[in-house]
Short mmCIF file of C-alpha atoms in Angstrom, two decimals:
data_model
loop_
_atom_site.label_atom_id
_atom_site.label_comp_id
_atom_site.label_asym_id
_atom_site.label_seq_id
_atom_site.Cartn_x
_atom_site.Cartn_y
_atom_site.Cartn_z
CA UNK A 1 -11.87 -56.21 -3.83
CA UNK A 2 -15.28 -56.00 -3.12
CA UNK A 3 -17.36 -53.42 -1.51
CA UNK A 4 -18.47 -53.97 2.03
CA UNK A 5 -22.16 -54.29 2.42
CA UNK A 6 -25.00 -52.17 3.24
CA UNK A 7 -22.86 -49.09 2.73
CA UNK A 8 -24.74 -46.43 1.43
CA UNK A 9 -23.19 -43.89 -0.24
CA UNK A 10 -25.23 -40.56 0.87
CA UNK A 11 -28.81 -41.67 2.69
CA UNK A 12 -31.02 -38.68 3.24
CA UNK A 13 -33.42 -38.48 5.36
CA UNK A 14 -34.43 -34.70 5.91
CA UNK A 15 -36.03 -31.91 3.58
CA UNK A 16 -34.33 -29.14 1.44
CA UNK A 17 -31.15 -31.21 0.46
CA UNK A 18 -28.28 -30.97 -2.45
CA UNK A 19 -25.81 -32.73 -3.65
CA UNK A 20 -23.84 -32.25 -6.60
CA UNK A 21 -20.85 -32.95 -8.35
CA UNK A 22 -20.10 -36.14 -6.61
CA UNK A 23 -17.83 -39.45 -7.73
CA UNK A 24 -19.70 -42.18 -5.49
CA UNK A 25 -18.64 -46.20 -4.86
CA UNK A 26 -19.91 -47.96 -2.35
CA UNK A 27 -21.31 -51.27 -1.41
CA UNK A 28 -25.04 -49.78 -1.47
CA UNK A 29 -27.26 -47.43 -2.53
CA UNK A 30 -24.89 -44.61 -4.18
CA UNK A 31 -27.59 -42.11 -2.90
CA UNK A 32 -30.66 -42.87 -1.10
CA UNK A 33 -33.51 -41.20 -0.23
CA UNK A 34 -35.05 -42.80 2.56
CA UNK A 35 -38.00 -41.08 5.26
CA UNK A 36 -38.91 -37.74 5.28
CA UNK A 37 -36.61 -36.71 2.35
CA UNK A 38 -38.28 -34.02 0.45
CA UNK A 39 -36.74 -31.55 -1.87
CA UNK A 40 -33.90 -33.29 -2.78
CA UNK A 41 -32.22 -32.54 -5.87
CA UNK A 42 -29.00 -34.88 -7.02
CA UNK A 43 -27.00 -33.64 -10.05
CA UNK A 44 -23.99 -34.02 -11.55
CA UNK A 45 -22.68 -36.89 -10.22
CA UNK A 46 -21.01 -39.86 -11.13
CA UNK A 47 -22.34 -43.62 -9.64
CA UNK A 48 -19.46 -46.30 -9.82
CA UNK A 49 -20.29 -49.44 -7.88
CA UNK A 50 -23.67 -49.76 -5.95
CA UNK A 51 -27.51 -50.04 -6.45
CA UNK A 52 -27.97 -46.25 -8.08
CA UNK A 53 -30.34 -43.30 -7.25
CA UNK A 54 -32.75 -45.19 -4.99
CA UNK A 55 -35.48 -44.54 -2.71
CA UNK A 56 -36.60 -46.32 0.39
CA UNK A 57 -37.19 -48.42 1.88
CA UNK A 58 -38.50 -45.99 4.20
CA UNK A 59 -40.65 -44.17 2.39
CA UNK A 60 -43.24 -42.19 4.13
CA UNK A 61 -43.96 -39.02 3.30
CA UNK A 62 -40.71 -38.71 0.01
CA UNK A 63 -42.03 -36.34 -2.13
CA UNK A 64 -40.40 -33.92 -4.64
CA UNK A 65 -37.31 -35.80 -5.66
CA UNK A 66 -35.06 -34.87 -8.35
CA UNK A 67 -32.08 -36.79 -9.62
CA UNK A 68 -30.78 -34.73 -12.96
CA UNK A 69 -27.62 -35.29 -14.94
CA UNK A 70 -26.01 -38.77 -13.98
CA UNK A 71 -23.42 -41.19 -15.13
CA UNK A 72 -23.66 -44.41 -13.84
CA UNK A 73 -21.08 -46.89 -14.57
CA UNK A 74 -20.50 -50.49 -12.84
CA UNK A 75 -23.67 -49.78 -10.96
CA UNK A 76 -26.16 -52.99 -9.83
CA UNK A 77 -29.15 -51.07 -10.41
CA UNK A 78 -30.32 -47.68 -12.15
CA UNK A 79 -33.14 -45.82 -11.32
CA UNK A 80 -34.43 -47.92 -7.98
CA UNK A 81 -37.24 -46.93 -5.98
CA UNK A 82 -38.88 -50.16 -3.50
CA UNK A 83 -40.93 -50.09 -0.03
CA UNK A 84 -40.74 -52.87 2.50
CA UNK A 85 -42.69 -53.98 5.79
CA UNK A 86 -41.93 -53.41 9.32
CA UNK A 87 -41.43 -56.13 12.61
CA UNK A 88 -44.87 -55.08 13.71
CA UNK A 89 -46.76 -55.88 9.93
CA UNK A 90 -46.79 -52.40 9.12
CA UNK A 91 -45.55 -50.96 5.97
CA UNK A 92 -42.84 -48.46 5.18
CA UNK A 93 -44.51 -46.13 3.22
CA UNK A 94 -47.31 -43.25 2.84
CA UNK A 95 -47.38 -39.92 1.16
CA UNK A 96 -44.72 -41.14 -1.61
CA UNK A 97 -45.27 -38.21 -4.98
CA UNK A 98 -43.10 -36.57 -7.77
CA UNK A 99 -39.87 -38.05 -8.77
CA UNK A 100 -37.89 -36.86 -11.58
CA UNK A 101 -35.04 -39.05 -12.90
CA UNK A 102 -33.03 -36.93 -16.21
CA UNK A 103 -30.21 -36.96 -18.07
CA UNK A 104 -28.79 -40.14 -17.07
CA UNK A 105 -26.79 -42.67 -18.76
CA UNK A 106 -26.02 -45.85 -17.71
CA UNK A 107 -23.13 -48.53 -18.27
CA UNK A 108 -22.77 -52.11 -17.11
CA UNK A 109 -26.03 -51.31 -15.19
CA UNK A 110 -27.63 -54.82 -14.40
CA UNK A 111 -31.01 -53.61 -13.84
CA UNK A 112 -31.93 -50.20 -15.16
CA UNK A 113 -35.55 -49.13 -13.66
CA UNK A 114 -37.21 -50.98 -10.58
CA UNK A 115 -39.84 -50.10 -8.53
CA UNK A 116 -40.61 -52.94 -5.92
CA UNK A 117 -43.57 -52.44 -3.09
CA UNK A 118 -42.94 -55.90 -1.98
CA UNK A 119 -39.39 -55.29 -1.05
CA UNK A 120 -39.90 -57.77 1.61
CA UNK A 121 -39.67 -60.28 -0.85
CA UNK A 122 -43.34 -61.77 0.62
CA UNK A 123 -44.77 -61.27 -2.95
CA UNK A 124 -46.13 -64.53 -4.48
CA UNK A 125 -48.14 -64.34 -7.35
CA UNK A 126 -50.20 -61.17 -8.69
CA UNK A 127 -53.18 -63.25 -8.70
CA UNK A 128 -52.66 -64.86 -4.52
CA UNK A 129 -51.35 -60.96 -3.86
CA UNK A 130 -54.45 -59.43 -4.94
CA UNK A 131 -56.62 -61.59 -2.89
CA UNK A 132 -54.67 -61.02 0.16
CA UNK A 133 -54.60 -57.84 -0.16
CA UNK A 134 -54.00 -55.67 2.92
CA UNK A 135 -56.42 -53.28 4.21
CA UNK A 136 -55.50 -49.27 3.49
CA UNK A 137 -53.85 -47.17 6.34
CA UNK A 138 -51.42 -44.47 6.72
CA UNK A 139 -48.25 -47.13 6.01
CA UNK A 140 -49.34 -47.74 2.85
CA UNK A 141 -46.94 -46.86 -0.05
CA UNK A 142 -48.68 -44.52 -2.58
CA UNK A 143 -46.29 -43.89 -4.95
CA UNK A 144 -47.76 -41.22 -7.76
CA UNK A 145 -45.74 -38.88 -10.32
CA UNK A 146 -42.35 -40.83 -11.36
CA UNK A 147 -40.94 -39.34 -14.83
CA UNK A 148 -37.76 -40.64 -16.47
CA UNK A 149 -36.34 -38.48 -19.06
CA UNK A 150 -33.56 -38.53 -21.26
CA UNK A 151 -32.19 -41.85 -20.12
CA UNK A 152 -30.10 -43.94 -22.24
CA UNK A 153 -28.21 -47.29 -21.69
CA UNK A 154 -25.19 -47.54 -23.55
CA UNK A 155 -25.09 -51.28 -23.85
CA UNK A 156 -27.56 -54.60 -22.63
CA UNK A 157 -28.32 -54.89 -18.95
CA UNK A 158 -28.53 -58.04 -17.54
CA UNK A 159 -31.69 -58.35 -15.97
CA UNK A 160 -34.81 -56.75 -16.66
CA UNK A 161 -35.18 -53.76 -18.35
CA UNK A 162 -38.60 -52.67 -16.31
CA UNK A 163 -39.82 -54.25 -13.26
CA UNK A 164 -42.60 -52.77 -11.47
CA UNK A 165 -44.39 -54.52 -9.05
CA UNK A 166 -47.02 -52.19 -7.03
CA UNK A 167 -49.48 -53.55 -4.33
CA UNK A 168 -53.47 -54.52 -5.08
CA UNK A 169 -54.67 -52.16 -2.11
CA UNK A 170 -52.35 -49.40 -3.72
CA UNK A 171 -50.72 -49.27 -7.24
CA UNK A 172 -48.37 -46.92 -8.44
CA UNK A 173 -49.66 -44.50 -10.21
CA UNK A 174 -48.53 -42.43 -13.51
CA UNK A 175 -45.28 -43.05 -14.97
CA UNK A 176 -43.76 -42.06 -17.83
CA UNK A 177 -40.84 -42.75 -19.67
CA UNK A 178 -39.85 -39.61 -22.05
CA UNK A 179 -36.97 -40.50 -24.58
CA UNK A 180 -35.90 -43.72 -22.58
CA UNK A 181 -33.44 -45.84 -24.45
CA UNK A 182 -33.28 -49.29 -22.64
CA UNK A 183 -31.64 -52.16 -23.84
CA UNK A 184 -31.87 -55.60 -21.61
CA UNK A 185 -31.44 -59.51 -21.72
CA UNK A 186 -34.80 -59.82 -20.43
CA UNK A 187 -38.25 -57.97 -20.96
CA UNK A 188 -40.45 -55.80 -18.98
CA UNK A 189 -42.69 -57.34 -15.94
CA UNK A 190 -45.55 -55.14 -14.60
CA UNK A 191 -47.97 -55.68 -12.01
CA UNK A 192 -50.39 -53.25 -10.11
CA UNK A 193 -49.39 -49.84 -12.45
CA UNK A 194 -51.71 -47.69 -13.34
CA UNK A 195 -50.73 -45.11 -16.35
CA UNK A 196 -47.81 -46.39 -17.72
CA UNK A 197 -46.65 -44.01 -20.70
CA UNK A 198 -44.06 -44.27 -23.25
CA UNK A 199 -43.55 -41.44 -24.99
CA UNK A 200 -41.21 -39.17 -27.35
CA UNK A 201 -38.86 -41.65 -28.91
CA UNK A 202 -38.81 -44.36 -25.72
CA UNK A 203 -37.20 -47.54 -27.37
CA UNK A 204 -37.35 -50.82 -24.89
CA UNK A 205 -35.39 -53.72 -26.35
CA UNK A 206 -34.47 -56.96 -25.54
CA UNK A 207 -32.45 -59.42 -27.14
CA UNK A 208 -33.62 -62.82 -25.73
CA UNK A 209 -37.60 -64.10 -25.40
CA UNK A 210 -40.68 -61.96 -24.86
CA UNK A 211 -39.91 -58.22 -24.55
CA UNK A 212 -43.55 -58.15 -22.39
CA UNK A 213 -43.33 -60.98 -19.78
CA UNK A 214 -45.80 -60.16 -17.68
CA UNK A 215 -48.69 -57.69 -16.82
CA UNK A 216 -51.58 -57.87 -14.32
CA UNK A 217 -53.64 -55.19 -13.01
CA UNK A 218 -51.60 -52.20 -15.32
CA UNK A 219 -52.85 -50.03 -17.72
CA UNK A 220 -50.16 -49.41 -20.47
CA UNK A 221 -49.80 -46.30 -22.81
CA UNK A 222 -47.12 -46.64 -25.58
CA UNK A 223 -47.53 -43.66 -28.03
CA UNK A 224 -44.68 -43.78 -29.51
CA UNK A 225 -44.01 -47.82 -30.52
CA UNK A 226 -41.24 -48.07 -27.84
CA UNK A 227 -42.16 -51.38 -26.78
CA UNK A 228 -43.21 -53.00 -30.30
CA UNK A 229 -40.67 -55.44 -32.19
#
């Protein structure tokens, strides 16, 4: 049986929230933090079926997020945060800072860490996107402060193992990955990221083609080899 769709599992949208010691399946996110969520903190819980600890697509002013100790098993994403466009041409975002994801392991997790600013799916190439790219305003996503710790998969995702794709008027801005065990199919693709880290132990492997298949517009920090053969 198969989950129904665009069933989210616990969507938040209000400040000064926790949840805890939940067992969630669902046909969407597992738990979502979507407008105006800030001070969340998620913890020991378990994510069956879904797309993971996500945030967005309404994203304006989530700040101060915390997901800590989490099992995901079955799950179609991991760690998935992503920002999409109104009717009216306006984004979804604005005022997006400090996410935490810890302690987490993941199973049969197809992709493990997304963050996707085009989640309109109007992205064409970094190159066209930068020249078209969209005059600042108060809509516009500005993710900033994202640290994944402690995060292990316990076997190869299908998809990619990092895919960040930011905008040209707006990257996102410092992540880092502290002790992040990742092991995909396919490699890492990065556009518009500025102050990517890898650090204390991070390992990123891949075990078909180029473990780096793309990067445009990022600057890249690995100090501690987690993304060399």
């Amino acid at each position: 049986m198969n989950p129904s769709h665009n069933t989210d599992g616990i969507p938040v949208w209000a400040s000064h929230v926790n949840i805890y010691n939940c067992d969630i399946s669902n046909g969407d996110d597992n738990v979502v933090i979507d407008k105006n969520g800030q001070y969340v903190h998620v913890w020991n819980c378990k994510f069956g079926t879904g797309h993971g600890a996500s945030v967005g697509s309404y994203t304006q002013n989530v700040k101060h997020i915390i997901f800590d100790n989490i099992t995901m098993n079955g799950t179609a994403s991991g760690v998935r945060l992503k920002t999409g466009i109104n009717s009216d041409g306006t984004l979804r975002g604005g005022g997006e800072e400090d996410f935490v994801f810890s302690n987490i392991t993941m199973t049969n997790v197809k992709n493990p860490f997304s963050i996707d600013c085009y989640y309109d799916k109007k992205y064409t190439t970094p190159e066209q996107d930068k020249a078209n790219a969209r005059p600042l305003d108060s809509t516009t996503p500005t993710y900033n402060g994202i640290l994944l710790k402690n995060i292990k998969t316990t076997d190869v995702c299908k998809n990619n193992a990092i895919f960040l794709y930011g905008r040209p008027e707006s990257h996102i801005k410092n992540i880092t990955l502290d002790n992040v065990q990742i092991s995909a199919k396919k490699g890492i693709s990065v556009q518009f990221v500025d102050n990517l880290r890898f650090i204390n132990g991070s390992k990123i492997t891949v075990t078909k083609g180029d473990l780096w298949l793309s990067k445009y517009d990022a600057t890249i920090s690995d100090e501690c080899g987690a993304t060399l053969p």
